[in-house]
Amino acid sequence: MLLFYLPVGIGCFVIFGDEIKDNIINNLKDNWLKKTVLVLITGHLLTAYNIILNPVFQGVEQVFNAPTQLSIKRIILRGSVLLAVLFVAQSIPNFGPILSFIGGSTISLSSFILPCVFYWLLCKQSKYNM
């Protein structure tokens, strides 16, 4: 993770300095590069959004006993979840500081601390202590 994020962070700071914005894309000039980045990011978000929200959809469907086949109840439940996400997204005027806090705390926790803790717990349970 460090090999992916550190060069981007250092490169952007070297290029833009203190003028860097929350969203690095906003620092780019309006040309073909920025348009290409926006198209690729949009494609990524459209495909990843379905994958990320699928467990939420399934949990809500399980709570409300929705059938596993396509039905009006599933469509209404999934639409309600999407409307709730849309409401929360539109209710927060400036998402940059919140995203920085959540990203900074969860990325470091899930990349550096939790793998060590889980490995330690697995070694502790193993009959072959390493």
PDB file of C-alpha atoms in Angstrom:
ATOM      1  CA  MET A   1       0.000   0.000   0.000  1.00  0.00           C
ATOM      2  CA  LEU A   2       2.833   2.328   0.840  1.00  0.00           C
ATOM      3  CA  LEU A   3       4.397   1.726  -2.583  1.00  0.00           C
ATOM      4  CA  PHE A   4       1.160   2.849  -4.252  1.00  0.00           C
ATOM      5  CA  TYR A   5       0.250   5.889  -2.156  1.00  0.00           C
ATOM      6  CA  LEU A   6       3.626   7.393  -1.292  1.00  0.00           C
ATOM      7  CA  PRO A   7       4.790   8.194  -4.864  1.00  0.00           C
ATOM      8  CA  VAL A   8       1.445   9.807  -5.685  1.00  0.00           C
ATOM      9  CA  GLY A   9       1.501  11.918  -2.537  1.00  0.00           C
ATOM     10  CA  ILE A  10       5.116  12.979  -2.945  1.00  0.00           C
ATOM     11  CA  GLY A  11       4.742  13.653  -6.672  1.00  0.00           C
ATOM     12  CA  CYS A  12       1.659  15.801  -6.200  1.00  0.00           C
ATOM     13  CA  PHE A  13       3.275  17.749  -3.375  1.00  0.00           C
ATOM     14  CA  VAL A  14       6.394  18.361  -5.474  1.00  0.00           C
ATOM     15  CA  ILE A  15       4.326  19.533  -8.458  1.00  0.00           C
ATOM     16  CA  PHE A  16       1.577  21.515  -6.720  1.00  0.00           C
ATOM     17  CA  GLY A  17       3.116  22.346  -3.321  1.00  0.00           C
ATOM     18  CA  ASP A  18       0.797  24.053  -0.854  1.00  0.00           C
ATOM     19  CA  GLU A  19      -1.781  24.729  -3.580  1.00  0.00           C
ATOM     20  CA  ILE A  20      -2.916  21.088  -3.657  1.00  0.00           C
ATOM     21  CA  LYS A  21      -6.666  20.521  -3.228  1.00  0.00           C
ATOM     22  CA  ASP A  22      -8.557  17.677  -1.517  1.00  0.00           C
ATOM     23  CA  ASN A  23      -9.234  16.099  -4.895  1.00  0.00           C
ATOM     24  CA  ILE A  24      -6.028  15.950  -6.926  1.00  0.00           C
ATOM     25  CA  ILE A  25      -8.022  15.905 -10.161  1.00  0.00           C
ATOM     26  CA  ASN A  26      -9.116  19.486  -9.448  1.00  0.00           C
ATOM     27  CA  ASN A  27      -5.464  20.565  -9.695  1.00  0.00           C
ATOM     28  CA  LEU A  28      -5.163  19.373 -13.303  1.00  0.00           C
ATOM     29  CA  LYS A  29      -5.697  21.739 -16.224  1.00  0.00           C
ATOM     30  CA  ASP A  30      -8.718  21.203 -18.468  1.00  0.00           C
ATOM     31  CA  ASN A  31      -7.191  19.105 -21.227  1.00  0.00           C
ATOM     32  CA  TRP A  32      -7.306  15.560 -22.581  1.00  0.00           C
ATOM     33  CA  LEU A  33      -5.471  14.155 -19.549  1.00  0.00           C
ATOM     34  CA  LYS A  34      -8.044  15.435 -17.068  1.00  0.00           C
ATOM     35  CA  LYS A  35     -10.914  14.193 -19.257  1.00  0.00           C
ATOM     36  CA  THR A  36      -9.309  10.763 -19.533  1.00  0.00           C
ATOM     37  CA  VAL A  37      -8.798  10.574 -15.768  1.00  0.00           C
ATOM     38  CA  LEU A  38     -12.421  11.593 -15.162  1.00  0.00           C
ATOM     39  CA  VAL A  39     -13.725   8.943 -17.571  1.00  0.00           C
ATOM     40  CA  LEU A  40     -11.585   6.231 -15.962  1.00  0.00           C
ATOM     41  CA  ILE A  41     -12.553   7.277 -12.426  1.00  0.00           C
ATOM     42  CA  THR A  42     -16.235   7.327 -13.402  1.00  0.00           C
ATOM     43  CA  GLY A  43     -15.961   3.843 -14.878  1.00  0.00           C
ATOM     44  CA  HIS A  44     -14.251   2.605 -11.738  1.00  0.00           C
ATOM     45  CA  LEU A  45     -16.877   4.129  -9.463  1.00  0.00           C
ATOM     46  CA  LEU A  46     -19.794   2.789 -11.495  1.00  0.00           C
ATOM     47  CA  THR A  47     -18.470  -0.757 -11.349  1.00  0.00           C
ATOM     48  CA  ALA A  48     -17.107  -0.710  -7.788  1.00  0.00           C
ATOM     49  CA  TYR A  49     -20.237   0.906  -6.335  1.00  0.00           C
ATOM     50  CA  ASN A  50     -22.325  -2.169  -7.132  1.00  0.00           C
ATOM     51  CA  ILE A  51     -19.762  -4.490  -5.578  1.00  0.00           C
ATOM     52  CA  ILE A  52     -19.362  -2.415  -2.427  1.00  0.00           C
ATOM     53  CA  LEU A  53     -23.087  -1.969  -1.796  1.00  0.00           C
ATOM     54  CA  ASN A  54     -24.031  -5.586  -2.543  1.00  0.00           C
ATOM     55  CA  PRO A  55     -23.493  -6.803   1.078  1.00  0.00           C
ATOM     56  CA  VAL A  56     -25.593  -3.871   2.318  1.00  0.00           C
ATOM     57  CA  PHE A  57     -28.355  -4.757  -0.134  1.00  0.00           C
ATOM     58  CA  GLN A  58     -28.288  -8.397   0.921  1.00  0.00           C
ATOM     59  CA  GLY A  59     -28.366  -7.485   4.608  1.00  0.00           C
ATOM     60  CA  VAL A  60     -31.367  -5.194   4.143  1.00  0.00           C
ATOM     61  CA  GLU A  61     -33.125  -7.847   2.051  1.00  0.00           C
ATOM     62  CA  GLN A  62     -32.503 -10.429   4.761  1.00  0.00           C
ATOM     63  CA  VAL A  63     -33.903  -8.152   7.470  1.00  0.00           C
ATOM     64  CA  PHE A  64     -37.068  -7.492   5.434  1.00  0.00           C
ATOM     65  CA  ASN A  65     -37.357 -11.114   4.184  1.00  0.00           C
ATOM     66  CA  ALA A  66     -37.196 -10.198   0.516  1.00  0.00           C
ATOM     67  CA  PRO A  67     -37.225 -13.085  -1.973  1.00  0.00           C
ATOM     68  CA  THR A  68     -33.958 -14.021  -3.662  1.00  0.00           C
ATOM     69  CA  GLN A  69     -35.470 -13.743  -7.135  1.00  0.00           C
ATOM     70  CA  LEU A  70     -36.141 -10.437  -8.839  1.00  0.00           C
ATOM     71  CA  SER A  71     -39.280  -8.924  -7.328  1.00  0.00           C
ATOM     72  CA  ILE A  72     -40.853  -5.555  -6.665  1.00  0.00           C
ATOM     73  CA  LYS A  73     -39.940  -5.848  -2.977  1.00  0.00           C
ATOM     74  CA  ARG A  74     -36.214  -6.198  -3.814  1.00  0.00           C
ATOM     75  CA  ILE A  75     -36.381  -3.274  -6.215  1.00  0.00           C
ATOM     76  CA  ILE A  76     -38.061  -1.064  -3.600  1.00  0.00           C
ATOM     77  CA  LEU A  77     -35.575  -2.076  -0.880  1.00  0.00           C
ATOM     78  CA  ARG A  78     -32.525  -1.497  -3.075  1.00  0.00           C
ATOM     79  CA  GLY A  79     -33.970   1.778  -4.317  1.00  0.00           C
ATOM     80  CA  SER A  80     -34.547   2.871  -0.714  1.00  0.00           C
ATOM     81  CA  VAL A  81     -30.931   2.102   0.180  1.00  0.00           C
ATOM     82  CA  LEU A  82     -29.742   4.107  -2.829  1.00  0.00           C
ATOM     83  CA  LEU A  83     -31.977   7.034  -1.856  1.00  0.00           C
ATOM     84  CA  ALA A  84     -30.577   6.919   1.688  1.00  0.00           C
ATOM     85  CA  VAL A  85     -27.015   6.965   0.325  1.00  0.00           C
ATOM     86  CA  LEU A  86     -27.934   9.849  -1.983  1.00  0.00           C
ATOM     87  CA  PHE A  87     -29.479  11.789   0.922  1.00  0.00           C
ATOM     88  CA  VAL A  88     -26.374  11.364   3.076  1.00  0.00           C
ATOM     89  CA  ALA A  89     -24.086  12.302   0.167  1.00  0.00           C
ATOM     90  CA  GLN A  90     -26.058  15.472  -0.574  1.00  0.00           C
ATOM     91  CA  SER A  91     -26.409  16.400   3.111  1.00  0.00           C
ATOM     92  CA  ILE A  92     -22.666  16.723   3.667  1.00  0.00           C
ATOM     93  CA  PRO A  93     -21.519  19.944   1.947  1.00  0.00           C
ATOM     94  CA  ASN A  94     -17.747  19.429   2.186  1.00  0.00           C
ATOM     95  CA  PHE A  95     -16.756  15.774   2.230  1.00  0.00           C
ATOM     96  CA  GLY A  96     -12.971  16.315   1.998  1.00  0.00           C
ATOM     97  CA  PRO A  97     -12.171  16.528   5.729  1.00  0.00           C
ATOM     98  CA  ILE A  98     -14.423  13.567   6.540  1.00  0.00           C
ATOM     99  CA  LEU A  99     -12.844  11.514   3.759  1.00  0.00           C
ATOM    100  CA  SER A 100      -9.363  12.445   4.986  1.00  0.00           C
ATOM    101  CA  PHE A 101     -10.198  11.392   8.549  1.00  0.00           C
ATOM    102  CA  ILE A 102     -11.813   8.090   7.589  1.00  0.00           C
ATOM    103  CA  GLY A 103      -9.186   7.274   4.977  1.00  0.00           C
ATOM    104  CA  GLY A 104      -6.269   8.204   7.199  1.00  0.00           C
ATOM    105  CA  SER A 105      -7.503   6.144  10.120  1.00  0.00           C
ATOM    106  CA  THR A 106      -8.850   3.068   8.334  1.00  0.00           C
ATOM    107  CA  ILE A 107      -6.147   2.672   5.686  1.00  0.00           C
ATOM    108  CA  SER A 108      -3.325   2.717   8.215  1.00  0.00           C
ATOM    109  CA  LEU A 109      -5.274   0.495  10.588  1.00  0.00           C
ATOM    110  CA  SER A 110      -6.201  -2.099   7.953  1.00  0.00           C
ATOM    111  CA  SER A 111      -2.825  -2.017   6.181  1.00  0.00           C
ATOM    112  CA  PHE A 112      -0.311  -1.937   9.017  1.00  0.00           C
ATOM    113  CA  ILE A 113      -1.826  -2.693  12.414  1.00  0.00           C
ATOM    114  CA  LEU A 114      -4.578  -5.290  11.913  1.00  0.00           C
ATOM    115  CA  PRO A 115      -2.526  -7.715   9.763  1.00  0.00           C
ATOM    116  CA  CYS A 116       0.110  -7.862  12.500  1.00  0.00           C
ATOM    117  CA  VAL A 117      -2.529  -8.396  15.196  1.00  0.00           C
ATOM    118  CA  PHE A 118      -4.294 -11.117  13.179  1.00  0.00           C
ATOM    119  CA  TYR A 119      -1.006 -12.888  12.415  1.00  0.00           C
ATOM    120  CA  TRP A 120      -0.101 -12.777  16.094  1.00  0.00           C
ATOM    121  CA  LEU A 121      -3.494 -14.237  17.025  1.00  0.00           C
ATOM    122  CA  LEU A 122      -3.146 -16.994  14.426  1.00  0.00           C
ATOM    123  CA  CYS A 123       0.321 -17.876  15.689  1.00  0.00           C
ATOM    124  CA  LYS A 124      -0.980 -17.899  19.244  1.00  0.00           C
ATOM    125  CA  GLN A 125      -3.718 -20.409  18.292  1.00  0.00           C
ATOM    126  CA  SER A 126      -1.418 -22.630  16.245  1.00  0.00           C
ATOM    127  CA  LYS A 127       0.009 -25.733  17.870  1.00  0.00           C
ATOM    128  CA  TYR A 128       3.194 -24.982  15.931  1.00  0.00           C
ATOM    129  CA  ASN A 129       4.204 -21.640  17.385  1.00  0.00           C
ATOM    130  CA  MET A 130       6.412 -19.816  14.927  1.00  0.00           C
TER     131      MET A 130
END
